[in-house]
GROMACS .gro file of C-alpha atoms in nm:
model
  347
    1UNK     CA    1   1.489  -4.937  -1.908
    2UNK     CA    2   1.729  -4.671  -1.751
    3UNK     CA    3   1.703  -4.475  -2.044
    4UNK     CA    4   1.331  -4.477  -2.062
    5UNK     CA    5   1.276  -4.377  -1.735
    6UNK     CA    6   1.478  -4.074  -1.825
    7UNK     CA    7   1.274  -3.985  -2.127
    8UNK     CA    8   0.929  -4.021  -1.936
    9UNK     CA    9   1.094  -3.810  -1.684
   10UNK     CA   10   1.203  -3.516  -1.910
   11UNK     CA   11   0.840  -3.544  -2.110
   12UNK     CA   12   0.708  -3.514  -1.728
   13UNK     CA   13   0.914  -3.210  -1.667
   14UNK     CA   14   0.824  -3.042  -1.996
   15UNK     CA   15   0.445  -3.116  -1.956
   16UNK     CA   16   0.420  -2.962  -1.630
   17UNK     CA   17   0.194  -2.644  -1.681
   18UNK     CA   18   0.363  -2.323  -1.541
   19UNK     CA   19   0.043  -2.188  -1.319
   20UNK     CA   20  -0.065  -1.904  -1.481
   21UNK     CA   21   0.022  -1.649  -1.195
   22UNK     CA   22   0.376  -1.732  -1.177
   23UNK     CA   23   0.391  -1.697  -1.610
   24UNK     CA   24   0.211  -1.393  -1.621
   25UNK     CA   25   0.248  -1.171  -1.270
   26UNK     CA   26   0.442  -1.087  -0.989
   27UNK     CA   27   0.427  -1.211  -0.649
   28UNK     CA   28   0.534  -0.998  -0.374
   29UNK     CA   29   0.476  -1.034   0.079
   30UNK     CA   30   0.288  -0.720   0.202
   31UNK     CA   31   0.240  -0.689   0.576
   32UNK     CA   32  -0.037  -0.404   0.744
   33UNK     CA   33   0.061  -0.344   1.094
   34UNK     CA   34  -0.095  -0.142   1.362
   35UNK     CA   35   0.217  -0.067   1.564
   36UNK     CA   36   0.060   0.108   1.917
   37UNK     CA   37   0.197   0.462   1.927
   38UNK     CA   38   0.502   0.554   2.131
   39UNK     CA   39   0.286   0.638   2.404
   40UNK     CA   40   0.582   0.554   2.697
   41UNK     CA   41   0.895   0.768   2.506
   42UNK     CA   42   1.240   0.780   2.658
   43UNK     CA   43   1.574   0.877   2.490
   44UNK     CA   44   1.642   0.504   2.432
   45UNK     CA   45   1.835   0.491   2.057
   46UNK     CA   46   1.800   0.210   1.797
   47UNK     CA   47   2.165   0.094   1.849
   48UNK     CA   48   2.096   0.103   2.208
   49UNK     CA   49   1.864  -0.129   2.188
   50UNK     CA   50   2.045  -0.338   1.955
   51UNK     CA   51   2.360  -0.348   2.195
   52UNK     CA   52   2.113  -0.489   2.472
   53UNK     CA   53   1.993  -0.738   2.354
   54UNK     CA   54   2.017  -1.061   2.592
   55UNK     CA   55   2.195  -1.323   2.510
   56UNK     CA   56   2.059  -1.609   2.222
   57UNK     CA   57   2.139  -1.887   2.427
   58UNK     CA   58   2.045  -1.775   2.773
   59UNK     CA   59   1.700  -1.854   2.867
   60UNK     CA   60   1.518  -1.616   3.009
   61UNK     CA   61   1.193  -1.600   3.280
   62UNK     CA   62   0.879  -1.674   3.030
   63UNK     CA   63   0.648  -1.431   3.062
   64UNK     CA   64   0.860  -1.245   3.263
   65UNK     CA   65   0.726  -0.905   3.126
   66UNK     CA   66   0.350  -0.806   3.162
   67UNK     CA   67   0.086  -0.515   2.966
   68UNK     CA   68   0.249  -0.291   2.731
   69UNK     CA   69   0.576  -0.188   2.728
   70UNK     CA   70   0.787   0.100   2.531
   71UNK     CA   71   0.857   0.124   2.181
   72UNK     CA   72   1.241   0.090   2.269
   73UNK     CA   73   1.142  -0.260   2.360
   74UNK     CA   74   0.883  -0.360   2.142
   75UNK     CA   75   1.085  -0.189   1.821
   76UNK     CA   76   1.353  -0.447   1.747
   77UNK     CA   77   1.031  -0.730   1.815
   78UNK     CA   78   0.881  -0.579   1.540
   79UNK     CA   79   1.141  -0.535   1.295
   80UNK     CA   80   1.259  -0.904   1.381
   81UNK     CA   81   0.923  -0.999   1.289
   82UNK     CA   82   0.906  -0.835   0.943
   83UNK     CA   83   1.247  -0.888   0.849
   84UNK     CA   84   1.185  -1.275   0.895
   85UNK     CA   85   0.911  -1.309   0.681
   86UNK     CA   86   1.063  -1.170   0.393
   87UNK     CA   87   0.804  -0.864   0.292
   88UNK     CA   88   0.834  -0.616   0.041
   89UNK     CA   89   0.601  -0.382   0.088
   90UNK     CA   90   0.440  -0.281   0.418
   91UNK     CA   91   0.150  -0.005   0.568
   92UNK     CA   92   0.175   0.050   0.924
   93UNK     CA   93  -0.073   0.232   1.154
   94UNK     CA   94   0.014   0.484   1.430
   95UNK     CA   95   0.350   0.563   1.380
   96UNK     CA   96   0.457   0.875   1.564
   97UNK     CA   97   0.780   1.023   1.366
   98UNK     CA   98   0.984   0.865   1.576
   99UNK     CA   99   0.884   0.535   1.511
  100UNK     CA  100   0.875   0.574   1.128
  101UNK     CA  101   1.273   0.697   1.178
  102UNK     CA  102   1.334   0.397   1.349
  103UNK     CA  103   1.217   0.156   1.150
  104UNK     CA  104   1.343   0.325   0.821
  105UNK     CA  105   1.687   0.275   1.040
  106UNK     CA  106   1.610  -0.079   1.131
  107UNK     CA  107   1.560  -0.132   0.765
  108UNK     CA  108   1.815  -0.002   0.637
  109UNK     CA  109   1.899   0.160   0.325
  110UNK     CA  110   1.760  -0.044   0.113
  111UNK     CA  111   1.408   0.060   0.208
  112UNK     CA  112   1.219   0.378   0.133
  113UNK     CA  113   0.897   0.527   0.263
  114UNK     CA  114   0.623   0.798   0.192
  115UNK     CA  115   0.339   0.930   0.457
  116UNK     CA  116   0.324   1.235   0.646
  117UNK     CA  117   0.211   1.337   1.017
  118UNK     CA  118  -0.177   1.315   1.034
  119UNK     CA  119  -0.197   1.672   1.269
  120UNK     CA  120  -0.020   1.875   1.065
  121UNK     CA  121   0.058   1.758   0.728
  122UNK     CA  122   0.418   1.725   0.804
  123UNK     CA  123   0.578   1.577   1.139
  124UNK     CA  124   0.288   1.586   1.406
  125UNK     CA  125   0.050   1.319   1.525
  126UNK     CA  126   0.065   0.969   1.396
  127UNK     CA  127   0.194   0.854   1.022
  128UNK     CA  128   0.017   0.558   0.825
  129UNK     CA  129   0.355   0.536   0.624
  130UNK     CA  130   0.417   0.304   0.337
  131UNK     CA  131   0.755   0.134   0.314
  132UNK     CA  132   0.840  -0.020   0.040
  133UNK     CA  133   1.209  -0.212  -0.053
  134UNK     CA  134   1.382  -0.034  -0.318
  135UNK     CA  135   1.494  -0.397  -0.520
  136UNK     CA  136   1.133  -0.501  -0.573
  137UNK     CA  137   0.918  -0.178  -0.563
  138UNK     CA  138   0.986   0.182  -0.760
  139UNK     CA  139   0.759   0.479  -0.611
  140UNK     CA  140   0.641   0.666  -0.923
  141UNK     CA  141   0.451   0.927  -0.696
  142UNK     CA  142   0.234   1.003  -0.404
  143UNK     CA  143  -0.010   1.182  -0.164
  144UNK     CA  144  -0.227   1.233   0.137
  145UNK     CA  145  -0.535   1.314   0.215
  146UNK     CA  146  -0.770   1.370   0.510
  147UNK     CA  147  -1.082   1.138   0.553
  148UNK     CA  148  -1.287   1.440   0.696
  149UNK     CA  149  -1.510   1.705   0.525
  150UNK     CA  150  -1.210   1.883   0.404
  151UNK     CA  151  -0.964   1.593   0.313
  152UNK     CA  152  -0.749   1.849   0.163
  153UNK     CA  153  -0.617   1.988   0.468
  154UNK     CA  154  -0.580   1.848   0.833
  155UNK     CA  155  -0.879   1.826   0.954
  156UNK     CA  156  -1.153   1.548   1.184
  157UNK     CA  157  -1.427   1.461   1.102
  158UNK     CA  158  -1.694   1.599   1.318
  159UNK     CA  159  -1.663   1.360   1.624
  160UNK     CA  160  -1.421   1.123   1.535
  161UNK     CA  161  -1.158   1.100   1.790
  162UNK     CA  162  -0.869   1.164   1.618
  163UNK     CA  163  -0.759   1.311   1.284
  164UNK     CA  164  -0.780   1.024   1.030
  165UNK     CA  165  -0.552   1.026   0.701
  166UNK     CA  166  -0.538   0.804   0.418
  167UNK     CA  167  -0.143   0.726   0.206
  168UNK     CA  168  -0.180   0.681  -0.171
  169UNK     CA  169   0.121   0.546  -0.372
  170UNK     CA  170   0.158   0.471  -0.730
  171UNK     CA  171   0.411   0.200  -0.763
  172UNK     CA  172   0.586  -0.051  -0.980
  173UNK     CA  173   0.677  -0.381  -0.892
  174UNK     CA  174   0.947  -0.504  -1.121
  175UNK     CA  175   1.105  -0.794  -1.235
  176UNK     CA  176   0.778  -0.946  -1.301
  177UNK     CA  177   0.818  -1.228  -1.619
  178UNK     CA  178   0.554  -0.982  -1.848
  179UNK     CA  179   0.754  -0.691  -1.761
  180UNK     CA  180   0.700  -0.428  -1.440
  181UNK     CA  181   0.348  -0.403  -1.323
  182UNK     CA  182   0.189  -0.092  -1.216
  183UNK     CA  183  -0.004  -0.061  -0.934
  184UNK     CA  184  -0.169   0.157  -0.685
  185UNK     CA  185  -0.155   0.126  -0.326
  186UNK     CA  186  -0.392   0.288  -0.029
  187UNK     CA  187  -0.293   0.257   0.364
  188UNK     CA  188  -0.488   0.435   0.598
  189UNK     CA  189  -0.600   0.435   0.979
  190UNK     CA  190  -1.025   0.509   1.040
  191UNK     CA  191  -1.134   0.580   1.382
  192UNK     CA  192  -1.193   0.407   1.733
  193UNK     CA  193  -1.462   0.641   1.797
  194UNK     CA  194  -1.690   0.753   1.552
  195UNK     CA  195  -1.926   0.482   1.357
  196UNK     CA  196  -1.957   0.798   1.090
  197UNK     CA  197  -1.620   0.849   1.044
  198UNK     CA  198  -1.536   0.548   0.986
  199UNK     CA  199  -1.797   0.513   0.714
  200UNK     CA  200  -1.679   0.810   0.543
  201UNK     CA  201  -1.388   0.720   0.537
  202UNK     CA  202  -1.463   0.379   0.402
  203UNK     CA  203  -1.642   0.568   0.124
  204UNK     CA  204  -1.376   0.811   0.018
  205UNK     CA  205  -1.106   0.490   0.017
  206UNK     CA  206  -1.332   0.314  -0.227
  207UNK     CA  207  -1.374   0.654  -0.440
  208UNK     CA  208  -1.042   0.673  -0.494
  209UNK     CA  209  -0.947   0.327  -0.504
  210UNK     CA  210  -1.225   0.300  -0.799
  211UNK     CA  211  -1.093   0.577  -0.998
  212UNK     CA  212  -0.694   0.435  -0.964
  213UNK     CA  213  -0.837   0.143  -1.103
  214UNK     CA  214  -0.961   0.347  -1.387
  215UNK     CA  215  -0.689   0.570  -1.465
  216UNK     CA  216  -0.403   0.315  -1.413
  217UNK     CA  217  -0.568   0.002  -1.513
  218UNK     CA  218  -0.404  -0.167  -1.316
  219UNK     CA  219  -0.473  -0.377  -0.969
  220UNK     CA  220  -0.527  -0.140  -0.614
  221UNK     CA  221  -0.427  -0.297  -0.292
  222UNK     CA  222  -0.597  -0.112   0.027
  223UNK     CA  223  -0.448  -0.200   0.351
  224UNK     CA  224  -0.536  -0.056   0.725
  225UNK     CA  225  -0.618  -0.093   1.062
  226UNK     CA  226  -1.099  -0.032   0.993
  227UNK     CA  227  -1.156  -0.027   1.368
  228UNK     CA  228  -1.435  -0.199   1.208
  229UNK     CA  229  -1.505  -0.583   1.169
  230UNK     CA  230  -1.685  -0.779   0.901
  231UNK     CA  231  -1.999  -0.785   1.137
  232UNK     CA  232  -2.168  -0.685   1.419
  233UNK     CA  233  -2.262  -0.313   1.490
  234UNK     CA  234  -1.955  -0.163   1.446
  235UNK     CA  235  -1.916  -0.304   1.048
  236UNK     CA  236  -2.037  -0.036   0.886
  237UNK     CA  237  -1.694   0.046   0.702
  238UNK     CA  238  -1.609  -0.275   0.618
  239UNK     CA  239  -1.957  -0.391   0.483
  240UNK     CA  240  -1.904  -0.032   0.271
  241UNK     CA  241  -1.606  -0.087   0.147
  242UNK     CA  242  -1.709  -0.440   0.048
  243UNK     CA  243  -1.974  -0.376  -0.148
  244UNK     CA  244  -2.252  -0.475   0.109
  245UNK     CA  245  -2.383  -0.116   0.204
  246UNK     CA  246  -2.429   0.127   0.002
  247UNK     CA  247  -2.133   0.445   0.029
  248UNK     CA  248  -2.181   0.747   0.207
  249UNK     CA  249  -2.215   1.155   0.075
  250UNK     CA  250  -1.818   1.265   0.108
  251UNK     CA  251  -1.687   1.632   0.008
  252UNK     CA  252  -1.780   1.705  -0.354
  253UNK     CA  253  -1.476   1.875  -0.448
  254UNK     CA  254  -1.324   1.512  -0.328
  255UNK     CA  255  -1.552   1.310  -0.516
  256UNK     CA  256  -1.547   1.501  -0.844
  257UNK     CA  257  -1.189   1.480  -0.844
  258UNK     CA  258  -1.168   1.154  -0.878
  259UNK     CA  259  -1.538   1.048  -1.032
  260UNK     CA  260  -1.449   0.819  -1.357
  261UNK     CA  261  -1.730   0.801  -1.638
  262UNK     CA  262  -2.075   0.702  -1.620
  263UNK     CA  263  -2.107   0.334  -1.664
  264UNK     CA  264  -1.739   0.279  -1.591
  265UNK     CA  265  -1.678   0.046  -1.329
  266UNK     CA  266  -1.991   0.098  -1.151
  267UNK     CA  267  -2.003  -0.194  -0.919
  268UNK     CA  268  -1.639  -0.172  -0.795
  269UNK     CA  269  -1.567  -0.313  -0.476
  270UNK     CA  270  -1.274  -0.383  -0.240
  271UNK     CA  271  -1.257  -0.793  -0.203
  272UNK     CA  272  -1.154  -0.896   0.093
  273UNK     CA  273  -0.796  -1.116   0.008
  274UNK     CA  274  -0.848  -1.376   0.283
  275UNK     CA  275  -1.124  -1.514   0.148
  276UNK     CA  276  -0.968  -1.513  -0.177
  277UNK     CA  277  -0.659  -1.712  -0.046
  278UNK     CA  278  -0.646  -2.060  -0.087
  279UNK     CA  279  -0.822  -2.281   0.238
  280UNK     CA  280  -0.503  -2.440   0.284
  281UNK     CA  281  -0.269  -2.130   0.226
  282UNK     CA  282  -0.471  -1.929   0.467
  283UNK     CA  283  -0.285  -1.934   0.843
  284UNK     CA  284  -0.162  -1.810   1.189
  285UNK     CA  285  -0.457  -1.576   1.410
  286UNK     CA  286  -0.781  -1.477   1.313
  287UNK     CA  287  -0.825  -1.194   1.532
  288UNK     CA  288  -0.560  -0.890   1.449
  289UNK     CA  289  -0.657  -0.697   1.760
  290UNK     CA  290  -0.556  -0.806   2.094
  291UNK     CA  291  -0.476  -0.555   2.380
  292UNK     CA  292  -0.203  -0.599   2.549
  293UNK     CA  293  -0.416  -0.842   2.732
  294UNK     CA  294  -0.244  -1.164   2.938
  295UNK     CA  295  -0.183  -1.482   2.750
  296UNK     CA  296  -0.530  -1.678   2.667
  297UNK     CA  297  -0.704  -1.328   2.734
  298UNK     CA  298  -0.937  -1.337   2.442
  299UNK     CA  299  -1.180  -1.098   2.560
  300UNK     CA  300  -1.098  -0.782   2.328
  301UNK     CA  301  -1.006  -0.972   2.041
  302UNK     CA  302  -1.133  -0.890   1.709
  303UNK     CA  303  -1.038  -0.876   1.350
  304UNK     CA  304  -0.989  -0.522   1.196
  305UNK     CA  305  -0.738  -0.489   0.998
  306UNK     CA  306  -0.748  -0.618   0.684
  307UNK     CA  307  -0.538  -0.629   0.320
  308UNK     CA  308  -0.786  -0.576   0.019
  309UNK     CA  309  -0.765  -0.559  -0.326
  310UNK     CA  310  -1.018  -0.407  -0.592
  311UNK     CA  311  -1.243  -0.608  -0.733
  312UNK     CA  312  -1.110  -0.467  -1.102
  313UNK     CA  313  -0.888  -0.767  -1.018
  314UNK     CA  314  -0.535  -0.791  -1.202
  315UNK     CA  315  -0.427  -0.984  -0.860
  316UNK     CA  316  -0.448  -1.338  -0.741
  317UNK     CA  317  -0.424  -1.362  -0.315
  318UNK     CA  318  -0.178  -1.673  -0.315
  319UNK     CA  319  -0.142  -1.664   0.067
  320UNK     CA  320  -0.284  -1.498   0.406
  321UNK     CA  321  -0.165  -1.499   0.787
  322UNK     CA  322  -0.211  -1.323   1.099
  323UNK     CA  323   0.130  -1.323   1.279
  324UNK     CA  324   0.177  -1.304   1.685
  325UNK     CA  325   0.289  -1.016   1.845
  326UNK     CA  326   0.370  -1.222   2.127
  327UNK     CA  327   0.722  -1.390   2.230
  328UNK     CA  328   0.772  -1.560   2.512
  329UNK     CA  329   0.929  -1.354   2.734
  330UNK     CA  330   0.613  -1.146   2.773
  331UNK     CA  331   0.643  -0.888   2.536
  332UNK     CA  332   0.343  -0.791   2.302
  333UNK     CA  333   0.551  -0.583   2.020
  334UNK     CA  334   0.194  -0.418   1.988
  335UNK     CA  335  -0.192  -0.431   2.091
  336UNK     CA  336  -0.249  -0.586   1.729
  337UNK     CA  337  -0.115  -0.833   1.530
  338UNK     CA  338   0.074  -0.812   1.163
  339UNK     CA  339  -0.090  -0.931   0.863
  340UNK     CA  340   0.093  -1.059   0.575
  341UNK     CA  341  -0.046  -1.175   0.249
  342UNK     CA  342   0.122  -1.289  -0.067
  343UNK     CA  343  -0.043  -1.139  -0.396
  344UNK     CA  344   0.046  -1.194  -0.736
  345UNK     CA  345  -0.001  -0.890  -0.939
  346UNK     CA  346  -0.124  -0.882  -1.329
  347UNK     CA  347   0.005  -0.611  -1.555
   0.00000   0.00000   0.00000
């Protein structure tokens, strides 16, 4: 009877289908997080910070701390955060240089990034970087570009609030069972302001997203902080670069660029990976925005930033959560909250 048993449970084992994402892709974690620029600095260093932190076991005053506080403070929160949930790949949104430094630090060596500072090309204004770890992820190449009238150069759209820049990578995740998988990967940052700019911008993403798609065959991920939610008067982007408005006119020189050929992929989309997520693998918050508003303040909440991926598909959105910025000694690491999402990836 023993040896029966056995035998039913090795045909069991054997019978088992292997679900078809794990036989054929990749699966990798990729966070977007808005991080709140350093807008208190100081001369606070990383390993400062490190050598005070409090003691594990010593319990603190809960909620001692109140409204925003520096990035010397909120820093090691957010690498904490990350580093615990095991992410590969990650797009964050108003990084002054000195915040991309210090995570790349926090990181370690084993992590590499790519962006550039929005005001000048270079160092100034705010980054939306792309970090990626260097086990899981190989950067083949990548650029920037401006989502203005002139996205060649630094530029705003006519009245936006700020400059606005987009981060294009081509990567390769590797190790997957089919062999590395090529894919392309968009971060960006629209405006608080500007309705229009954020449109545009929405537009020129889903331009260059489509002809990726094209030229790589291969999946596109989009991550970023819209300033825009799936409804209500503010949803233009989002309901462009989901398929549900039409996109707007954007610099020619831009759109022939990257224009792919008539009849090619001509209802391409972004999809929207948290309603592709499984009911019960979807989790945490479902706004991403908070302020730095008190505890059980809901009153500026929203959801805004979002992970995507294009509707040429070559992906399969396995899991989705919105993460706290919150611990319980009052600090908010940052006015919004991280998003993580697992996604399986097709060559």
């Amino acid at each position: 009877m023993l040896s029966f048993l056995l035998l039913l449970s090795a045909l069991a084992f054997v019978l088992t289908p292997i679900p078809a994402s794990a036989a054929t892709g990749q699966n990798m974690r990729i966070a977007t997080y808005n991080l709140r620029y350093d807008s208190m600095p100081d001369n606070i260093t990383v390993q400062q910070s490190l050598a005070s932190l409090p003691d594990p076991l010593q319990q603190y005053t809960f909620y001692g701390k109140k409204g925003e506080q520096p990035w010397s403070t909120r820093r090691i929160k957010v690498f904490e955060h990350l580093e615990s949930e095991g992410i590969v790949l990650a797009g964050f949104q108003e990084a002054l240089v000195r915040q991309v430094h210090d995570l790349a630090e926090l990181l370690g060596d084993g992590w590499g990034w790519v962006g550039v500072g929005r005001d000048d090309g270079v160092a100034a204004g705010e980054f939306s970087p792309i970090f990626y770890k260097k086990s899981d992820v190989d950067l083949v190449s990548n650029d920037s570009f401006w989502l203005s009238n002139t996205p060649d150069v630094p530029s705003r759209f006519p009245g936006a609030g700020s400059v606005r820049i987009a981060t294009a990578t081509h990567l390769i995740l590797k190790s997957a069972p089919g062999g590395p998988v090529h894919f392309t990967y968009l971060n960006t940052h629209l405006d608080d302001q500007s309705d229009d700019q954020r449109r545009l911008g929405a537009s020129m993403l889903l331009t260059r997203a489509r002809y990726e798609a094209f030229k790589t065959k291969g999946p596109v991920v989009i991550t970023g902080d819209f300033n825009s939610p799936a409804t209500g008067t503010d949803s233009g982007a989002y309901q462009i670069i989901t398929g549900a408005l039409p996109p707007v006119a954007i610099n020619q020189t831009f759109a022939e660029r990257y224009a792919v050929p008539k009849g090619v992929l001509p209802n391409f989309t972004a999809v929207d990976l948290k309603g592709q997520a499984p009911r019960s693998a979807v989790s945490g918050n479902f706004a991403t925005y908070t302020g730095f508003n008190a505890p059980g303040d809901g009153s500026v909440y929203s959801r805004i930033d979002f992970v995507f991926g294009g509707s040429n598909g070559k992906w399969t959105s396995d899991a989705y959560k919105v993460g706290s910025s919150l611990t319980d000694d009052g600090v908010l690491a940052s006015d919004h909250r991280p998003v993580f999402t697992d996604i399986t990836l097709h060559a």
